[in-house]
PDB file of C-alpha atoms in Angstrom:
ATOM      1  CA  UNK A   1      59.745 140.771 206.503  1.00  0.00           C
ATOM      2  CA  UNK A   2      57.839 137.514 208.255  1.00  0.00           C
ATOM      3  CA  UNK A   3      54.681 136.906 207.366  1.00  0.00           C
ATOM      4  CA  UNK A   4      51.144 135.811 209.241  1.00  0.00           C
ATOM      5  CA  UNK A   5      50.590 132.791 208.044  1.00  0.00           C
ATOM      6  CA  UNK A   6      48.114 132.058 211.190  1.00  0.00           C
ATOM      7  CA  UNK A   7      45.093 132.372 208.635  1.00  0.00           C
ATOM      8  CA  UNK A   8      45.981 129.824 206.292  1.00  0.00           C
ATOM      9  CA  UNK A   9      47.596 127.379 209.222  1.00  0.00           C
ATOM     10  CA  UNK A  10      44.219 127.490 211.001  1.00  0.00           C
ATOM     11  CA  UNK A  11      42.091 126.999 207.855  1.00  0.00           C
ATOM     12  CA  UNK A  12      44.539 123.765 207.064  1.00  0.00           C
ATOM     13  CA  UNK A  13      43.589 122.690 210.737  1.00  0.00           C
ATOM     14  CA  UNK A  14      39.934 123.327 210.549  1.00  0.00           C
ATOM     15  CA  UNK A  15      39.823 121.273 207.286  1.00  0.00           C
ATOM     16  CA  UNK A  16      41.304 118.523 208.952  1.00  0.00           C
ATOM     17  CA  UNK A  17      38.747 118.784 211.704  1.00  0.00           C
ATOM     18  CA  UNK A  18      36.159 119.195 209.331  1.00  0.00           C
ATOM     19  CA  UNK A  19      36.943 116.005 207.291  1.00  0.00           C
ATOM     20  CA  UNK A  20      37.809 113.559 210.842  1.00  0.00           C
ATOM     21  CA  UNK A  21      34.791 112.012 212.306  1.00  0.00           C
ATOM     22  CA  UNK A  22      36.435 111.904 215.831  1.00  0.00           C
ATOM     23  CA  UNK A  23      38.784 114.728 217.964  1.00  0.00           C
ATOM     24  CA  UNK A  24      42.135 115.990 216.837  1.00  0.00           C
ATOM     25  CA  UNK A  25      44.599 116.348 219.538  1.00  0.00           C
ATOM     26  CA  UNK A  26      46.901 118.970 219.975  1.00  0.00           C
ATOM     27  CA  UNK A  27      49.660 116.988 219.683  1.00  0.00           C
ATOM     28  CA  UNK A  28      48.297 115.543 216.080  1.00  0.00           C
ATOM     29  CA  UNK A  29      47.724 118.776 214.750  1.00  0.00           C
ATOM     30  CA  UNK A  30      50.686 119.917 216.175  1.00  0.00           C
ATOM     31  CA  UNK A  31      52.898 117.360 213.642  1.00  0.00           C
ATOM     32  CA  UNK A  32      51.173 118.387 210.514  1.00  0.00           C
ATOM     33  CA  UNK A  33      52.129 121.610 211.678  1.00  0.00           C
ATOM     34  CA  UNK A  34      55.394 121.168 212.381  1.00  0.00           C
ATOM     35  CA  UNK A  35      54.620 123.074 215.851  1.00  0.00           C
ATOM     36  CA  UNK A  36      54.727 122.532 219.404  1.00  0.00           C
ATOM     37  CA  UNK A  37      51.449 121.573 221.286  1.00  0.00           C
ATOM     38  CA  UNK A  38      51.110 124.305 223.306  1.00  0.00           C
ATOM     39  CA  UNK A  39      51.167 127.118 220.305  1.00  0.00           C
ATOM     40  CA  UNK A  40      48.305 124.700 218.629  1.00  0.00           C
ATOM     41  CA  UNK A  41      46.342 124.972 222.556  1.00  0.00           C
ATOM     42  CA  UNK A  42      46.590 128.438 222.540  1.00  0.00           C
ATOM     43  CA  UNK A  43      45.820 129.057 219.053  1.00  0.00           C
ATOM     44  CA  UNK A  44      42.706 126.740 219.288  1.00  0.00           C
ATOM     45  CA  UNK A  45      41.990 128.346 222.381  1.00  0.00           C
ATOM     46  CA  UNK A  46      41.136 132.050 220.443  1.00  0.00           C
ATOM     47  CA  UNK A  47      38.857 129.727 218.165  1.00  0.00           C
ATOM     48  CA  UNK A  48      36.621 127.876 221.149  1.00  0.00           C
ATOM     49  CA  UNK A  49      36.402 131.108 222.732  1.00  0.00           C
ATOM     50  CA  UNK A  50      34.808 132.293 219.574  1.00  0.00           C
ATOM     51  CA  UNK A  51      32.799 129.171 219.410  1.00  0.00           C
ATOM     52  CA  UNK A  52      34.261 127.707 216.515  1.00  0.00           C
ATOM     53  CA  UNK A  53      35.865 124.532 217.855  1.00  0.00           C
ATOM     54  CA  UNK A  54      35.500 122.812 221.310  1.00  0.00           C
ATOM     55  CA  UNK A  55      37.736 120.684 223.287  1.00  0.00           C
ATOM     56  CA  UNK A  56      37.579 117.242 225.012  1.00  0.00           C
ATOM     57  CA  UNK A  57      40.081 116.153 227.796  1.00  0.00           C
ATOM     58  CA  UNK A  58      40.907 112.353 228.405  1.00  0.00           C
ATOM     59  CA  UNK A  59      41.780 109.269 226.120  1.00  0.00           C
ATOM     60  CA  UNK A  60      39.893 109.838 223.603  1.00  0.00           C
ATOM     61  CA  UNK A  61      39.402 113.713 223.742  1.00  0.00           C
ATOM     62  CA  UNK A  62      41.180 116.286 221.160  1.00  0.00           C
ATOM     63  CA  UNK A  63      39.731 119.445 219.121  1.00  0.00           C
ATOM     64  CA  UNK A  64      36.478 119.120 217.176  1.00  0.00           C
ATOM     65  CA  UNK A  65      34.485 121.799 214.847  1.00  0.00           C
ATOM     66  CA  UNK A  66      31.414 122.971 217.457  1.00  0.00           C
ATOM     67  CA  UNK A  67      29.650 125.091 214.489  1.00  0.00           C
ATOM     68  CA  UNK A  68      28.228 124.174 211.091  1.00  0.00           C
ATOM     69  CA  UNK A  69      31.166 125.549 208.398  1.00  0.00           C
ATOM     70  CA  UNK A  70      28.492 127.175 206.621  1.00  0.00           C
ATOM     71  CA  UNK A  71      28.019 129.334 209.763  1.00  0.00           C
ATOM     72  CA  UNK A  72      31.726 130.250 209.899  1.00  0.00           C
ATOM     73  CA  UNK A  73      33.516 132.637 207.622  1.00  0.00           C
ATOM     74  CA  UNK A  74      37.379 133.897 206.516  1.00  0.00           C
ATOM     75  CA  UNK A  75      36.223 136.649 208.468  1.00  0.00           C
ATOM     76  CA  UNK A  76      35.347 135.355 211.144  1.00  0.00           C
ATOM     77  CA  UNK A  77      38.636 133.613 211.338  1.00  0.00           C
ATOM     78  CA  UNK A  78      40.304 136.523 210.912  1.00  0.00           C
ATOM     79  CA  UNK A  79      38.721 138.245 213.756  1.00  0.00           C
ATOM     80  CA  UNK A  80      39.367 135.602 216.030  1.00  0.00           C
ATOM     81  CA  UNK A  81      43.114 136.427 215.875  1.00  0.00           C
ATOM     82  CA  UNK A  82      42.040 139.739 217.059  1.00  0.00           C
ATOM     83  CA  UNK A  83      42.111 141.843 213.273  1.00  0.00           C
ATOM     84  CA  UNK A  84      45.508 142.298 213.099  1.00  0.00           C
ATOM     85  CA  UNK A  85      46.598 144.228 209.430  1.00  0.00           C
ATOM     86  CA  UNK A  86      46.338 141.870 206.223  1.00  0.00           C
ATOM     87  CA  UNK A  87      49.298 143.663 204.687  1.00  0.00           C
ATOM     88  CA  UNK A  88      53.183 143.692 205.906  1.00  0.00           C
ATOM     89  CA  UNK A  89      53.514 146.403 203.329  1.00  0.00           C
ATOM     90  CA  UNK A  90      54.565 149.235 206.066  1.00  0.00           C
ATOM     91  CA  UNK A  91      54.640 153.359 205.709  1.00  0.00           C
ATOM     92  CA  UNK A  92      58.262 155.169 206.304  1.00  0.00           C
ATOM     93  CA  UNK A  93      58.193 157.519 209.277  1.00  0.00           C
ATOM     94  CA  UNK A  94      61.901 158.343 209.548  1.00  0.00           C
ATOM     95  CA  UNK A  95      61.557 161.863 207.251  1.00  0.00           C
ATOM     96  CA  UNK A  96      58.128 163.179 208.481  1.00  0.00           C
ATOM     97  CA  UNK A  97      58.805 166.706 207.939  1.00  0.00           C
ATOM     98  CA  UNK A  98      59.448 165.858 203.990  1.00  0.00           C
ATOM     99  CA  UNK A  99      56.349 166.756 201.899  1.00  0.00           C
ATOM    100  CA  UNK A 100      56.861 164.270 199.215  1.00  0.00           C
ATOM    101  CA  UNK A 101      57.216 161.892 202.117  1.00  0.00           C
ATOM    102  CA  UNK A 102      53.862 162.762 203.574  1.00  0.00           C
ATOM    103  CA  UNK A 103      52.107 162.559 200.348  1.00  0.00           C
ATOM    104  CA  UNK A 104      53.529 159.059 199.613  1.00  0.00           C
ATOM    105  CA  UNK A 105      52.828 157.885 202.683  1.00  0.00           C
ATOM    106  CA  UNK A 106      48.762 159.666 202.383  1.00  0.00           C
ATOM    107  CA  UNK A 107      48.335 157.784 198.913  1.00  0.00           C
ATOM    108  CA  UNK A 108      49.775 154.557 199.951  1.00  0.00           C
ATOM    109  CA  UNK A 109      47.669 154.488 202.853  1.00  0.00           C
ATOM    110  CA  UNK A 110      44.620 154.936 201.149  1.00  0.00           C
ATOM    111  CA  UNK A 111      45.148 152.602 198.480  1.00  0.00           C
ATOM    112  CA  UNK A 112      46.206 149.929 201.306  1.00  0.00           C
ATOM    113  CA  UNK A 113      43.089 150.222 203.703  1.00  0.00           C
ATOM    114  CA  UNK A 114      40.736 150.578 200.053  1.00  0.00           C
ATOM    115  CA  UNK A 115      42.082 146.991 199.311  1.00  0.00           C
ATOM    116  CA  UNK A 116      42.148 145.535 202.910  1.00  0.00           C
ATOM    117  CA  UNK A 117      38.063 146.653 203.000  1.00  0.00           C
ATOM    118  CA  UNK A 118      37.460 144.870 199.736  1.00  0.00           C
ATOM    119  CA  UNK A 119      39.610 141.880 201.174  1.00  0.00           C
ATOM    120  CA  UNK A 120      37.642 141.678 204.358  1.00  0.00           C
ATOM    121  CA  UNK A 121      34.737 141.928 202.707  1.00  0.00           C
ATOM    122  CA  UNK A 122      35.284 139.175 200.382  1.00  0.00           C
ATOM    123  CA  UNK A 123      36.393 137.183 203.309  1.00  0.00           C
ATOM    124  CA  UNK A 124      33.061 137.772 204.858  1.00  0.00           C
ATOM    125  CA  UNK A 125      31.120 136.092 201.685  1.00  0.00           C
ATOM    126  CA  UNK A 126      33.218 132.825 201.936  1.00  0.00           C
ATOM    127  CA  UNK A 127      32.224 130.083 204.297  1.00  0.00           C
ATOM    128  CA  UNK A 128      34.194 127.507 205.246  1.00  0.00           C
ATOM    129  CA  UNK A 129      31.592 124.726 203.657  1.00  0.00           C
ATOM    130  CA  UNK A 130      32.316 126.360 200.991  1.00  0.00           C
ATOM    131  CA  UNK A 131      36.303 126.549 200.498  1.00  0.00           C
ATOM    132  CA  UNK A 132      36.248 122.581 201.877  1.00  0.00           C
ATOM    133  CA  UNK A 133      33.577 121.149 200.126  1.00  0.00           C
ATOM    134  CA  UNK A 134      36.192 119.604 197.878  1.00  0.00           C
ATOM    135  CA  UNK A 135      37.635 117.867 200.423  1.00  0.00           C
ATOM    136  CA  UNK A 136      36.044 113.777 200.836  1.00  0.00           C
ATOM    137  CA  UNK A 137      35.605 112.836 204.431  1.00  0.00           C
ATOM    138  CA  UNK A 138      38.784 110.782 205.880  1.00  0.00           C
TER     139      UNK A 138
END
């Protein structure tokens, strides 16, 4: 099963943006990422149209953090990408009829979205100043 690693490959960008005193282009961010430009454009895309990073066009243009870190949160991160699940753990469906698999599937569930609230709400007390306040400025 593939995982979303969007959340930590975003926070790895944002520290680097946080730490460079001028732009990062795409195509920059898009070798520490082993990526192609255009998935970093759109992906920074979601974040400026949060307001979390703008963009600069010409010679010297790239991305740049547009809000203090301190204002910005895992959460908010996560919600930029639109709140997709935090587990790949899925429920069966293919025996829906079975009892036992109904009451599996009922106690998993609960246990899953009980943790993914306490996640998201942990996620909502850390600020970015916070997690990268260990890193020294380039």
């Amino acid at each position: 099963m593939r995982k979303d690693s969007r959340l930590s490959r975003v926070l790895h960008i944002l520290a680097h943006l946080a730490t460079s005193d001028e732009p990062v282009t795409s195509t920059q961010i898009a070798k520490m990422q082993s990526t192609n430009p255009v998935v970093v454009r759109r992906t920074m895309g979601l974040l400026r149209e949060h307001g979390y990073v703008e963009s600069t066009k010409g010679r010297n243009g790239g991305w740049a953090i547009s809000r203090p870190l301190s204002d910005i949160t895992l959460l908010d991160i996560h919600r930029a990408f639109g709140e997709s699940s935090l587990f790949t753990i899925g429920l069966t469906d293919e025996h829906a009829h079975c009892p036992i698999e109904k009451s599996i599937n009922e106690s998993l569930a609960a246990v899953m979205n009980e943790t993914e609230a306490l996640l998201l709400k942990r996620f909502g007390e850390i600020t970015l100043d916070a997690l990268y306040k260990q890193f020294p400025k380039h």
